[in-house]
PDB file of C-alpha atoms in Angstrom:
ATOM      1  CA  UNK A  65     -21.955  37.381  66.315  1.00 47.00           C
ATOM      2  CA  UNK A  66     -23.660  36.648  63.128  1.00 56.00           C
ATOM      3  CA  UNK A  67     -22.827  32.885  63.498  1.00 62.00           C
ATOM      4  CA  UNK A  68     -26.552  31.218  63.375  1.00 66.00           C
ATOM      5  CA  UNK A  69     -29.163  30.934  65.594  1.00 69.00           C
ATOM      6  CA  UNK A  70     -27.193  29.055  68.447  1.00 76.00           C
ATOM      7  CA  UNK A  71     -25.046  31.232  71.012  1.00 75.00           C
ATOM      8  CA  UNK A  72     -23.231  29.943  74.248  1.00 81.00           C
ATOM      9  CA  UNK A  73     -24.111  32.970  77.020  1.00 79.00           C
ATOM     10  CA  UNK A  74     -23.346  33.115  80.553  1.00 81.00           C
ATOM     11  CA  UNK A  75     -26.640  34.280  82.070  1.00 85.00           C
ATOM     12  CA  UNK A  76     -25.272  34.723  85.241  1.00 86.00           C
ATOM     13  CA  UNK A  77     -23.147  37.723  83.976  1.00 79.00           C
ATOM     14  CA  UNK A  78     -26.676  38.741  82.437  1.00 80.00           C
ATOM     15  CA  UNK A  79     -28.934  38.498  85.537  1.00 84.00           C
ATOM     16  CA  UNK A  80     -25.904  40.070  87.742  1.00 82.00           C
ATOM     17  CA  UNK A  81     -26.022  43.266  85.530  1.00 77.00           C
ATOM     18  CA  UNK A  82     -29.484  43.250  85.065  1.00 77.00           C
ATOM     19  CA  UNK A  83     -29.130  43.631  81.148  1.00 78.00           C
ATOM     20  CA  UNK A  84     -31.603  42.907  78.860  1.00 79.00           C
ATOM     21  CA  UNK A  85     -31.319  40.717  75.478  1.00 78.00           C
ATOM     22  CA  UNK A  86     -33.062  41.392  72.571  1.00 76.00           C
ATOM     23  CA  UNK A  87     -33.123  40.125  69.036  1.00 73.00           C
ATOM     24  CA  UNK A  88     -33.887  40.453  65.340  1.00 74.00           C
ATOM     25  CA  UNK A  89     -34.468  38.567  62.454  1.00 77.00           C
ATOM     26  CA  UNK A  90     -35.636  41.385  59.926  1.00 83.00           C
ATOM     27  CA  UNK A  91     -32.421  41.162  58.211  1.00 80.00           C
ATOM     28  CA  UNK A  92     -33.643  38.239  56.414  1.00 86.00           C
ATOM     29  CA  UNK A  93     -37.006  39.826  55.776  1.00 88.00           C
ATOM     30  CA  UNK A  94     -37.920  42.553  52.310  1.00 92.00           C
ATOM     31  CA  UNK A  95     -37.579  45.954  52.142  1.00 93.00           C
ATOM     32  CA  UNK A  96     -41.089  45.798  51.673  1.00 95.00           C
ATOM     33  CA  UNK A  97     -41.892  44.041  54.989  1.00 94.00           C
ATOM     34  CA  UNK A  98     -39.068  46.596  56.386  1.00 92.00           C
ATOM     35  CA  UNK A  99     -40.786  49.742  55.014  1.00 94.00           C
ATOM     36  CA  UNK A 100     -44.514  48.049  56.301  1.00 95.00           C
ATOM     37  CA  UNK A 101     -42.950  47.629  59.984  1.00 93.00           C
ATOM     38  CA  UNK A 102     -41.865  51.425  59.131  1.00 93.00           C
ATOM     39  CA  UNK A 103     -44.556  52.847  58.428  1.00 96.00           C
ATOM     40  CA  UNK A 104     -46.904  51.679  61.343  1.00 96.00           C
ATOM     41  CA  UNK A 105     -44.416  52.414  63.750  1.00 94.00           C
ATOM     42  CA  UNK A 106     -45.037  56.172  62.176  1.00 96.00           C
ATOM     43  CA  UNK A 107     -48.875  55.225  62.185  1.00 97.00           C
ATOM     44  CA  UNK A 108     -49.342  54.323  65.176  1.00 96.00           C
ATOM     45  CA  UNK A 109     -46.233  54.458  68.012  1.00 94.00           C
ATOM     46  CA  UNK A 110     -44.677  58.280  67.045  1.00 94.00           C
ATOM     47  CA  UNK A 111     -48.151  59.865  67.840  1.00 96.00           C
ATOM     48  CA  UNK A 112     -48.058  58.377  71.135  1.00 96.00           C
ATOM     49  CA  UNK A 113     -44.405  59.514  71.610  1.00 94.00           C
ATOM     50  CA  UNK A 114     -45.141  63.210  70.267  1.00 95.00           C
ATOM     51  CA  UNK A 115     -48.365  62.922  73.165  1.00 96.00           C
ATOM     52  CA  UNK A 116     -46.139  61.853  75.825  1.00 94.00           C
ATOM     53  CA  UNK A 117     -47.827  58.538  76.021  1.00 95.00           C
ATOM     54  CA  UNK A 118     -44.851  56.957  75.550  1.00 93.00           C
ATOM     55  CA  UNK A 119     -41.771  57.969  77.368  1.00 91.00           C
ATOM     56  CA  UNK A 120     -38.051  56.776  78.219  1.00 90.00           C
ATOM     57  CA  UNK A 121     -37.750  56.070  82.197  1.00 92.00           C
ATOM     58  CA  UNK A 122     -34.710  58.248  82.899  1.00 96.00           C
ATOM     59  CA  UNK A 123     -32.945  57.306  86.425  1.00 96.00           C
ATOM     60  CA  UNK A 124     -30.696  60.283  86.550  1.00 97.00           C
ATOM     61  CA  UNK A 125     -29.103  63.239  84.406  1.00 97.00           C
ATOM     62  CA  UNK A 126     -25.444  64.387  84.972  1.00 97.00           C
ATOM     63  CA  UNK A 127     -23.953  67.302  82.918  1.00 96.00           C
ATOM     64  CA  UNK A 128     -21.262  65.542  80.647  1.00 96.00           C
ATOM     65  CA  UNK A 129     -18.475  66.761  83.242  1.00 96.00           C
ATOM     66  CA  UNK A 130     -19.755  64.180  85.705  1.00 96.00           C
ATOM     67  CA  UNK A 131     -19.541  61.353  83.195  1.00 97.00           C
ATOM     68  CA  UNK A 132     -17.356  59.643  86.085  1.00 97.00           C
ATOM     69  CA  UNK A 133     -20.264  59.554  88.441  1.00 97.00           C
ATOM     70  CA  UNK A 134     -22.518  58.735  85.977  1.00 97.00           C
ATOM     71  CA  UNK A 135     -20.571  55.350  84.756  1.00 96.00           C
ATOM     72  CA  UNK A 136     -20.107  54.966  88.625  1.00 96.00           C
ATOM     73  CA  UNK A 137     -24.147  54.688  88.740  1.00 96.00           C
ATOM     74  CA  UNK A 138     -23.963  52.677  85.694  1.00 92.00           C
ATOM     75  CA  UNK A 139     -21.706  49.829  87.122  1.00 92.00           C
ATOM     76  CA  UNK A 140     -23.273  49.701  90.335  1.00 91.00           C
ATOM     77  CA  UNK A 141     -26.731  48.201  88.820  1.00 85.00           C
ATOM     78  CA  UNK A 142     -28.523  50.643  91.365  1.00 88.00           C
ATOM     79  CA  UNK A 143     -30.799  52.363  88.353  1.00 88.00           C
ATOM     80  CA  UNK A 144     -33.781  51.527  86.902  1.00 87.00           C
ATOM     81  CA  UNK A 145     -34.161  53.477  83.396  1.00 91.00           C
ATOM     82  CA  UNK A 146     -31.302  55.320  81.612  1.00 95.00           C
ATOM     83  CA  UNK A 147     -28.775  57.525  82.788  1.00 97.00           C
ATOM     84  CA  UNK A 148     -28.515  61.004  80.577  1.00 97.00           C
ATOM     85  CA  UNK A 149     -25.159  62.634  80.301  1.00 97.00           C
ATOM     86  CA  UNK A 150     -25.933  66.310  79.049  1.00 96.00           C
ATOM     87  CA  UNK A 151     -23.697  69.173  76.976  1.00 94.00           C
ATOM     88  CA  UNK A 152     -24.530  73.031  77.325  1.00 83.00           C
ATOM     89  CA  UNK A 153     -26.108  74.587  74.437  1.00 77.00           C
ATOM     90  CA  UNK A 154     -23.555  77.265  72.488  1.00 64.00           C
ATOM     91  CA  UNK A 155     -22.936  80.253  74.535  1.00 65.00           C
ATOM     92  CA  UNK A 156     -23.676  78.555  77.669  1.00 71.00           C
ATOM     93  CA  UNK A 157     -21.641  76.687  80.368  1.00 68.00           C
ATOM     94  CA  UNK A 158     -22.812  74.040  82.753  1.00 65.00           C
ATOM     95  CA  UNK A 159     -23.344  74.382  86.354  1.00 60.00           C
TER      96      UNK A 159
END
């Protein structure tokens, strides 16, 4: 973590759990370039978010007592999107 550009990874681990890998380098970059990246992302990706042009793929919801059976789905690779766990508002109590 942190070490340089060069990491030893064992993409069969990877591939078997289906993860994804993703990367950064504005921690090098200016606040300025930072706060540009910002502000188009407001510009032009939250309007398509607040339209519901742009959506998270949800595979399943379980109420946060079934957190077992939703780590179950986790580990068995069978989903494609995320997996919600949920809480009942104040006042109210999950079925």
């Amino acid at each position: 973590y942190q070490k340089g550009p060069k990491a030893e990874v064992n993409f069969l681990a990877v591939m078997l759990k289906r993860l994804t890998i993703t990367g950064s380098t504005l921690r090098i970059r200016s606040v300025e370039f930072k706060g540009e990246i910002a502000a188009a992302l407001k510009e032009h990706i939250w309007p398509e978010i607040e339209k519901g042009a742009i959506r998270p793929v949800v595979h399943a919801t379980f109420p946060l007592e079934k957190a077992d059976d939703a780590h179950r789905l986790m580990e068995s690779s069978a989903h494609i999107g995320k997996i919600v766990l949920t809480t009942a508002k104040a006042g109210e109590t999950q079925s």
